[in-house]
Structure formats: C-alpha cells, structure tokens
PDB file of C-alpha atoms in Angstrom:
ATOM      1  CA  UNK A1056      19.448  -3.264   6.483  1.00 73.00           C
ATOM      2  CA  UNK A1057      17.630  -6.516   7.780  1.00 84.00           C
ATOM      3  CA  UNK A1058      18.360  -9.752   6.629  1.00 91.00           C
ATOM      4  CA  UNK A1059      17.088 -13.447   7.432  1.00 95.00           C
ATOM      5  CA  UNK A1060      19.036 -16.289   6.108  1.00 96.00           C
ATOM      6  CA  UNK A1061      17.205 -19.871   5.756  1.00 97.00           C
ATOM      7  CA  UNK A1062      19.413 -23.352   3.957  1.00 97.00           C
ATOM      8  CA  UNK A1063      17.374 -22.609   0.311  1.00 96.00           C
ATOM      9  CA  UNK A1064      16.748 -26.731   0.761  1.00 97.00           C
ATOM     10  CA  UNK A1065      17.355 -29.681   2.530  1.00 98.00           C
ATOM     11  CA  UNK A1066      16.997 -33.203   2.478  1.00 98.00           C
ATOM     12  CA  UNK A1067      15.667 -35.904   4.619  1.00 97.00           C
ATOM     13  CA  UNK A1068      14.355 -39.494   5.321  1.00 97.00           C
ATOM     14  CA  UNK A1069      10.859 -40.713   6.351  1.00 97.00           C
ATOM     15  CA  UNK A1070      11.470 -40.958  10.190  1.00 97.00           C
ATOM     16  CA  UNK A1071      14.168 -39.432  10.964  1.00 98.00           C
ATOM     17  CA  UNK A1072      15.100 -35.890  12.176  1.00 98.00           C
ATOM     18  CA  UNK A1073      15.906 -32.569  10.759  1.00 98.00           C
ATOM     19  CA  UNK A1074      16.951 -29.078  11.789  1.00 98.00           C
ATOM     20  CA  UNK A1075      16.701 -26.287   9.522  1.00 98.00           C
ATOM     21  CA  UNK A1076      18.593 -22.977  10.769  1.00 98.00           C
ATOM     22  CA  UNK A1077      17.992 -19.048  10.214  1.00 98.00           C
ATOM     23  CA  UNK A1078      20.032 -16.409  11.516  1.00 98.00           C
ATOM     24  CA  UNK A1079      18.873 -12.862  11.517  1.00 97.00           C
ATOM     25  CA  UNK A1080      20.285  -9.275  11.265  1.00 95.00           C
ATOM     26  CA  UNK A1081      17.481  -6.806  12.457  1.00 91.00           C
ATOM     27  CA  UNK A1082      16.575  -3.850  13.168  1.00 88.00           C
ATOM     28  CA  UNK A1083      15.485  -4.848  16.652  1.00 91.00           C
ATOM     29  CA  UNK A1084      13.410  -8.531  18.230  1.00 94.00           C
ATOM     30  CA  UNK A1085      10.420  -8.776  19.118  1.00 94.00           C
ATOM     31  CA  UNK A1086      10.067 -12.153  18.585  1.00 96.00           C
ATOM     32  CA  UNK A1087      10.989 -15.316  16.038  1.00 97.00           C
ATOM     33  CA  UNK A1088       8.155 -16.878  14.302  1.00 97.00           C
ATOM     34  CA  UNK A1089       7.870 -20.525  11.852  1.00 98.00           C
ATOM     35  CA  UNK A1090       5.706 -21.442   9.888  1.00 98.00           C
ATOM     36  CA  UNK A1091       5.009 -23.936   7.704  1.00 98.00           C
ATOM     37  CA  UNK A1092       4.137 -24.096   3.698  1.00 97.00           C
ATOM     38  CA  UNK A1093       2.880 -26.058   1.754  1.00 97.00           C
ATOM     39  CA  UNK A1094       3.181 -25.845  -2.146  1.00 94.00           C
ATOM     40  CA  UNK A1095       0.866 -24.079  -3.430  1.00 92.00           C
ATOM     41  CA  UNK A1096      -0.951 -23.031  -0.161  1.00 95.00           C
ATOM     42  CA  UNK A1097      -1.117 -20.146   2.210  1.00 96.00           C
ATOM     43  CA  UNK A1098       2.083 -20.458   5.385  1.00 97.00           C
ATOM     44  CA  UNK A1099      -0.081 -21.424   8.577  1.00 97.00           C
ATOM     45  CA  UNK A1100       2.101 -20.693  12.212  1.00 96.00           C
ATOM     46  CA  UNK A1101       3.873 -23.487  13.657  1.00 96.00           C
ATOM     47  CA  UNK A1102       5.557 -21.568  16.127  1.00 96.00           C
ATOM     48  CA  UNK A1103       6.505 -18.354  18.373  1.00 96.00           C
ATOM     49  CA  UNK A1104      10.024 -17.896  20.301  1.00 96.00           C
ATOM     50  CA  UNK A1105      10.303 -14.790  23.073  1.00 96.00           C
ATOM     51  CA  UNK A1106      12.645 -15.779  25.125  1.00 96.00           C
ATOM     52  CA  UNK A1107      15.685 -17.787  24.874  1.00 97.00           C
ATOM     53  CA  UNK A1108      15.763 -21.513  25.119  1.00 97.00           C
ATOM     54  CA  UNK A1109      13.602 -24.380  22.930  1.00 97.00           C
ATOM     55  CA  UNK A1110       9.749 -24.561  22.996  1.00 94.00           C
ATOM     56  CA  UNK A1111       8.192 -27.917  22.773  1.00 94.00           C
ATOM     57  CA  UNK A1112       4.915 -28.143  20.217  1.00 91.00           C
ATOM     58  CA  UNK A1113       4.657 -32.407  19.367  1.00 94.00           C
ATOM     59  CA  UNK A1114       6.745 -33.386  16.905  1.00 96.00           C
ATOM     60  CA  UNK A1115       8.377 -30.512  16.120  1.00 97.00           C
ATOM     61  CA  UNK A1116      10.473 -27.893  18.497  1.00 97.00           C
ATOM     62  CA  UNK A1117      11.889 -24.860  18.170  1.00 98.00           C
ATOM     63  CA  UNK A1118      14.571 -23.184  19.475  1.00 98.00           C
ATOM     64  CA  UNK A1119      16.637 -19.161  20.042  1.00 98.00           C
ATOM     65  CA  UNK A1120      19.403 -17.636  21.042  1.00 98.00           C
ATOM     66  CA  UNK A1121      18.461 -13.957  21.383  1.00 96.00           C
ATOM     67  CA  UNK A1122      22.628 -12.636  21.892  1.00 95.00           C
ATOM     68  CA  UNK A1123      23.492 -15.285  18.685  1.00 96.00           C
ATOM     69  CA  UNK A1124      20.661 -14.098  16.626  1.00 96.00           C
ATOM     70  CA  UNK A1125      19.978 -17.952  15.846  1.00 96.00           C
ATOM     71  CA  UNK A1126      17.227 -19.651  16.469  1.00 98.00           C
ATOM     72  CA  UNK A1127      15.997 -23.445  14.898  1.00 98.00           C
ATOM     73  CA  UNK A1128      13.559 -25.355  14.339  1.00 98.00           C
ATOM     74  CA  UNK A1129      13.463 -29.291  15.381  1.00 98.00           C
ATOM     75  CA  UNK A1130      11.848 -31.899  13.134  1.00 98.00           C
ATOM     76  CA  UNK A1131      11.621 -35.102  14.651  1.00 97.00           C
ATOM     77  CA  UNK A1132       9.497 -38.604  13.091  1.00 97.00           C
ATOM     78  CA  UNK A1133       9.791 -36.977   9.830  1.00 98.00           C
ATOM     79  CA  UNK A1134       6.384 -37.517   7.803  1.00 97.00           C
ATOM     80  CA  UNK A1135       5.882 -37.644   4.064  1.00 97.00           C
ATOM     81  CA  UNK A1136       3.729 -34.517   5.222  1.00 97.00           C
ATOM     82  CA  UNK A1137       5.869 -32.839   6.759  1.00 97.00           C
ATOM     83  CA  UNK A1138       7.470 -32.550   3.012  1.00 98.00           C
ATOM     84  CA  UNK A1139       7.217 -28.131   2.193  1.00 97.00           C
ATOM     85  CA  UNK A1140       8.448 -24.811   2.735  1.00 97.00           C
ATOM     86  CA  UNK A1141       9.249 -23.522   6.427  1.00 98.00           C
ATOM     87  CA  UNK A1142       9.269 -19.675   6.882  1.00 97.00           C
ATOM     88  CA  UNK A1143      10.886 -18.323   9.784  1.00 97.00           C
ATOM     89  CA  UNK A1144      10.114 -14.666  10.488  1.00 96.00           C
ATOM     90  CA  UNK A1145      11.316 -11.786  12.616  1.00 96.00           C
ATOM     91  CA  UNK A1146       9.109  -9.139  14.015  1.00 94.00           C
ATOM     92  CA  UNK A1147      11.402  -6.212  14.161  1.00 92.00           C
ATOM     93  CA  UNK A1148      11.054  -3.172  16.994  1.00 91.00           C
ATOM     94  CA  UNK A1149       8.580  -1.647  14.388  1.00 87.00           C
ATOM     95  CA  UNK A1150       6.314  -5.043  15.281  1.00 87.00           C
ATOM     96  CA  UNK A1151       5.971  -5.302  11.794  1.00 88.00           C
ATOM     97  CA  UNK A1152       7.853  -9.240  10.775  1.00 91.00           C
ATOM     98  CA  UNK A1153      10.388  -9.581   7.974  1.00 92.00           C
ATOM     99  CA  UNK A1154      10.539 -12.436   6.427  1.00 94.00           C
ATOM    100  CA  UNK A1155      13.555 -14.875   5.158  1.00 94.00           C
ATOM    101  CA  UNK A1156      13.475 -16.667   2.176  1.00 94.00           C
ATOM    102  CA  UNK A1157      12.605 -20.394   3.201  1.00 96.00           C
ATOM    103  CA  UNK A1158      13.314 -23.204   3.242  1.00 97.00           C
ATOM    104  CA  UNK A1159      12.605 -26.198   1.115  1.00 97.00           C
ATOM    105  CA  UNK A1160      12.044 -29.441   2.888  1.00 98.00           C
ATOM    106  CA  UNK A1161      12.287 -31.926   0.880  1.00 98.00           C
ATOM    107  CA  UNK A1162      11.021 -35.842   2.621  1.00 97.00           C
ATOM    108  CA  UNK A1163      12.591 -39.027   0.975  1.00 96.00           C
ATOM    109  CA  UNK A1164      10.921 -42.817   1.895  1.00 94.00           C
TER     110      UNK A1164
ATOM    111  CA  UNK B 109     -15.152 -20.804  12.344  1.00 85.00           C
ATOM    112  CA  UNK B 110     -13.569 -17.403  11.343  1.00 85.00           C
ATOM    113  CA  UNK B 111     -11.996 -17.596   8.686  1.00 93.00           C
ATOM    114  CA  UNK B 112      -9.708 -15.416   5.301  1.00 96.00           C
ATOM    115  CA  UNK B 113     -10.774 -14.605   2.025  1.00 97.00           C
ATOM    116  CA  UNK B 114      -9.197 -13.186  -0.837  1.00 98.00           C
ATOM    117  CA  UNK B 115     -10.517 -13.244  -4.145  1.00 97.00           C
ATOM    118  CA  UNK B 116     -10.231 -13.953  -7.006  1.00 97.00           C
ATOM    119  CA  UNK B 117      -7.968 -16.948  -6.473  1.00 97.00           C
ATOM    120  CA  UNK B 118      -6.523 -16.428  -9.883  1.00 98.00           C
ATOM    121  CA  UNK B 119      -7.059 -13.945 -12.855  1.00 98.00           C
ATOM    122  CA  UNK B 120      -5.429 -12.972 -15.721  1.00 98.00           C
ATOM    123  CA  UNK B 121      -4.663  -9.789 -17.457  1.00 97.00           C
ATOM    124  CA  UNK B 122      -3.588  -7.717 -19.187  1.00 97.00           C
ATOM    125  CA  UNK B 123      -0.210  -4.817 -18.517  1.00 98.00           C
ATOM    126  CA  UNK B 124      -1.723  -1.643 -17.903  1.00 97.00           C
ATOM    127  CA  UNK B 125      -5.445  -2.806 -16.692  1.00 97.00           C
ATOM    128  CA  UNK B 126      -6.558  -1.401 -12.689  1.00 98.00           C
ATOM    129  CA  UNK B 127      -6.748  -5.173 -10.852  1.00 98.00           C
ATOM    130  CA  UNK B 128      -8.219  -5.402  -7.794  1.00 98.00           C
ATOM    131  CA  UNK B 129      -7.261  -8.057  -5.671  1.00 98.00           C
ATOM    132  CA  UNK B 130      -9.719  -8.850  -2.639  1.00 98.00           C
ATOM    133  CA  UNK B 131      -9.910 -10.381   1.303  1.00 98.00           C
ATOM    134  CA  UNK B 132     -11.633 -10.491   3.836  1.00 98.00           C
ATOM    135  CA  UNK B 133     -11.883 -11.977   7.852  1.00 97.00           C
ATOM    136  CA  UNK B 134     -13.881 -12.874  10.047  1.00 95.00           C
ATOM    137  CA  UNK B 135     -11.722 -13.115  12.720  1.00 93.00           C
ATOM    138  CA  UNK B 136     -12.915  -9.300  13.792  1.00 94.00           C
ATOM    139  CA  UNK B 137      -9.374  -8.611  13.663  1.00 96.00           C
ATOM    140  CA  UNK B 138      -7.638  -4.399  13.144  1.00 95.00           C
ATOM    141  CA  UNK B 139      -4.172  -5.654  12.228  1.00 96.00           C
ATOM    142  CA  UNK B 140      -4.556  -6.253   8.248  1.00 97.00           C
ATOM    143  CA  UNK B 141      -1.730  -7.545   5.780  1.00 97.00           C
ATOM    144  CA  UNK B 142      -0.836  -7.183   1.805  1.00 98.00           C
ATOM    145  CA  UNK B 143       2.352  -9.395   1.121  1.00 97.00           C
ATOM    146  CA  UNK B 144       3.126 -10.272  -2.753  1.00 97.00           C
ATOM    147  CA  UNK B 145       5.606 -14.419  -2.789  1.00 96.00           C
ATOM    148  CA  UNK B 146       8.190 -14.293  -5.330  1.00 94.00           C
ATOM    149  CA  UNK B 147      10.722 -17.254  -6.170  1.00 86.00           C
ATOM    150  CA  UNK B 148      13.873 -17.061  -4.131  1.00 79.00           C
ATOM    151  CA  UNK B 149      12.129 -13.542  -1.731  1.00 83.00           C
ATOM    152  CA  UNK B 150      10.591 -14.832   0.926  1.00 84.00           C
ATOM    153  CA  UNK B 151       6.946 -12.665   1.830  1.00 93.00           C
ATOM    154  CA  UNK B 152       7.486  -9.195   1.372  1.00 94.00           C
ATOM    155  CA  UNK B 153       4.850  -6.912   3.391  1.00 95.00           C
ATOM    156  CA  UNK B 154       3.438  -4.442   0.313  1.00 97.00           C
ATOM    157  CA  UNK B 155       0.396  -2.821   2.007  1.00 97.00           C
ATOM    158  CA  UNK B 156      -0.787  -2.469   5.987  1.00 96.00           C
ATOM    159  CA  UNK B 157      -4.022  -1.184   7.854  1.00 97.00           C
ATOM    160  CA  UNK B 158      -4.262  -1.443  11.839  1.00 95.00           C
ATOM    161  CA  UNK B 159      -7.601  -0.153  11.786  1.00 95.00           C
ATOM    162  CA  UNK B 160     -10.342   1.225  10.047  1.00 96.00           C
ATOM    163  CA  UNK B 161      -9.407   4.520   7.454  1.00 95.00           C
ATOM    164  CA  UNK B 162      -5.473   3.817   8.335  1.00 96.00           C
ATOM    165  CA  UNK B 163      -3.296   1.883   5.417  1.00 97.00           C
ATOM    166  CA  UNK B 164       0.259   2.367   5.586  1.00 95.00           C
ATOM    167  CA  UNK B 165       3.846   1.937   2.930  1.00 96.00           C
ATOM    168  CA  UNK B 166       5.427  -1.413   3.148  1.00 94.00           C
ATOM    169  CA  UNK B 167       9.003  -2.714   1.227  1.00 91.00           C
ATOM    170  CA  UNK B 168       7.609  -2.106  -1.667  1.00 95.00           C
ATOM    171  CA  UNK B 169       4.206  -0.656  -2.182  1.00 97.00           C
ATOM    172  CA  UNK B 170       4.320   1.238  -5.374  1.00 97.00           C
ATOM    173  CA  UNK B 171       1.814   1.084  -7.814  1.00 97.00           C
ATOM    174  CA  UNK B 172      -0.510  -0.818  -5.400  1.00 98.00           C
ATOM    175  CA  UNK B 173      -3.191   1.304  -3.107  1.00 98.00           C
ATOM    176  CA  UNK B 174      -5.269   0.211  -0.031  1.00 98.00           C
ATOM    177  CA  UNK B 175      -8.112   1.456   1.338  1.00 97.00           C
ATOM    178  CA  UNK B 176      -9.728   0.048   4.975  1.00 97.00           C
ATOM    179  CA  UNK B 177     -13.226   1.211   4.940  1.00 97.00           C
ATOM    180  CA  UNK B 178     -14.249  -1.038   7.524  1.00 96.00           C
ATOM    181  CA  UNK B 179     -12.720  -3.978  10.145  1.00 97.00           C
ATOM    182  CA  UNK B 180     -13.243  -7.202   7.346  1.00 97.00           C
ATOM    183  CA  UNK B 181     -12.084  -5.665   4.547  1.00 97.00           C
ATOM    184  CA  UNK B 182      -9.011  -4.566   3.175  1.00 98.00           C
ATOM    185  CA  UNK B 183      -8.711  -4.319  -1.126  1.00 98.00           C
ATOM    186  CA  UNK B 184      -5.823  -4.080  -2.619  1.00 98.00           C
ATOM    187  CA  UNK B 185      -5.538  -2.906  -6.827  1.00 98.00           C
ATOM    188  CA  UNK B 186      -3.095  -2.305  -8.896  1.00 97.00           C
ATOM    189  CA  UNK B 187      -3.535   0.714 -10.559  1.00 95.00           C
ATOM    190  CA  UNK B 188      -2.076  -0.028 -14.244  1.00 97.00           C
ATOM    191  CA  UNK B 189      -0.081  -3.284 -13.786  1.00 97.00           C
ATOM    192  CA  UNK B 190       2.563  -4.355 -14.945  1.00 98.00           C
ATOM    193  CA  UNK B 191       4.257  -7.177 -15.593  1.00 97.00           C
ATOM    194  CA  UNK B 192       7.110  -7.026 -12.894  1.00 97.00           C
ATOM    195  CA  UNK B 193       3.277  -7.630 -10.751  1.00 98.00           C
ATOM    196  CA  UNK B 194       2.787 -11.282 -11.544  1.00 97.00           C
ATOM    197  CA  UNK B 195       2.809 -13.079  -8.544  1.00 97.00           C
ATOM    198  CA  UNK B 196       1.052 -14.591  -5.349  1.00 97.00           C
ATOM    199  CA  UNK B 197      -0.555 -11.998  -3.756  1.00 98.00           C
ATOM    200  CA  UNK B 198      -1.021 -13.906   0.173  1.00 98.00           C
ATOM    201  CA  UNK B 199      -3.444 -10.922   2.470  1.00 98.00           C
ATOM    202  CA  UNK B 200      -3.385 -11.159   6.264  1.00 97.00           C
ATOM    203  CA  UNK B 201      -4.662 -10.631   9.387  1.00 97.00           C
ATOM    204  CA  UNK B 202      -3.880 -10.295  13.488  1.00 95.00           C
ATOM    205  CA  UNK B 203      -5.065  -8.986  16.378  1.00 92.00           C
ATOM    206  CA  UNK B 204      -2.171  -7.835  17.504  1.00 88.00           C
ATOM    207  CA  UNK B 205       0.638  -6.225  14.561  1.00 84.00           C
ATOM    208  CA  UNK B 206       3.152  -8.462  16.753  1.00 84.00           C
ATOM    209  CA  UNK B 207       0.727 -12.089  17.176  1.00 89.00           C
ATOM    210  CA  UNK B 208       0.959 -15.162  15.348  1.00 94.00           C
ATOM    211  CA  UNK B 209      -0.812 -13.780  11.566  1.00 95.00           C
ATOM    212  CA  UNK B 210      -3.768 -15.421   9.508  1.00 96.00           C
ATOM    213  CA  UNK B 211      -3.772 -16.105   5.797  1.00 97.00           C
ATOM    214  CA  UNK B 212      -5.766 -16.289   2.675  1.00 97.00           C
ATOM    215  CA  UNK B 213      -5.424 -19.119   0.062  1.00 97.00           C
ATOM    216  CA  UNK B 214      -4.316 -16.505  -1.878  1.00 97.00           C
ATOM    217  CA  UNK B 215      -5.311 -15.061  -5.089  1.00 98.00           C
ATOM    218  CA  UNK B 216      -2.079 -16.022  -8.263  1.00 97.00           C
ATOM    219  CA  UNK B 217      -1.829 -13.050 -10.886  1.00 98.00           C
ATOM    220  CA  UNK B 218      -0.382 -12.816 -14.291  1.00 98.00           C
ATOM    221  CA  UNK B 219       0.198  -9.611 -16.624  1.00 98.00           C
ATOM    222  CA  UNK B 220       0.410 -10.358 -19.539  1.00 97.00           C
TER     223      UNK B 220
END
C-alpha cells in the first residue's frame, strides 16, 4: 500500500528553527509537495520538490532524497503565525496526490 | 483574481437526506478534486475530474457522486447522508493533475 508518515505534533520556540520530516512509500514518484494549513482554513502551497536536494524560499526550505523516500521542511526564524499544520503529499505513478496526516506545529513565545 | 469558492460553508443535515455541496473555480483549470478531511487522517480523495464530462472515483467514493457539465463547477452529492460523512470537505483545482492544487475554503458538514 501507499504510505506517508509525518510526526503528529511538534513544539518549537519563537525565533528558533524546526525541521518537519516526511517519509513515504508510494507506487511511483512524480514529486512531493508541502502545504501549510492554519486551523479552520484551507491548505495553501508552500513548496514542491521533484529532484534531490534543497529548495530554499525565504524562511522555508524543503529537502528531498528520492533514494531514501524522505523529505523535510525546514522553518527558520519561527514566528507565532507559523503555528499551523504542515501537510506532506506525494504525486504517485498515476499523477494523484497521496497525503500524509499532517504535522501540527505549536510555536511557544 | 482567480479563485475557488465553495458553498455552503456550513451545513447541518439529517441522516438519509440528499445533500449537494457546490464548488466553483475561475482559474479555468481542467482538473478538479473533492477531498474530505477528518482528524487523524490526511486529505482523502473522494472524486476527481480531468475535464468536462469526465469523472473518476477516488479512495473514498462510496456514497458520493459528482458531475462535470462545465469547466467551472464540480458539485458533490451525498446520495443519502450518513453520520460517517460528517467531515470537512475541500474542493481543489489544478492546471495539470500533478501540479499545485488550489483549495477552496471548505464546507463543514454535520450529519445528525
């Protein structure tokens, strides 16, 4: 079967750095997305990786290792507004998105 | 600005009733998707469409149906609502199936 694993919840301090991991086992791979979802709101796009390596976008970076079936989202200089759930999703061989259950990130002052 | 809207935003219904949730997008995307989101689960695909008159079943399609008569709309119908269908429903669209999906604000459905 297809499986995406992420930690259920993480806590970090304002101004710090946090890394959210995602491991996947899917039938084929055509890219990996990270989305942010604030409570009661819709998911919004953060990043997309299809090749191995690090993609940096401001305070957020995303890393992919296809051979290890592994990705992480790195958030720097954490702000209170970063408190949200972070969803990892893999595009499988049928070009459908397989979603992880999400990681709830709690930021403390 | 292009957008994707859903209505109603909140709905309470009774077991056995038919319910239709609307989704309308002005991105002019061919690809549209319906998901449900429940605590402890990721987004689960209910139905999707790659164009007008095209509909496909997703992972959790039992008890749901969709129709695609134009590019902009993909209404989701619960044929006979069940308490297990209490959930938050999201509609999304994308330019290509494997590309970034843009989500509507969601519909919270409670089936009593």
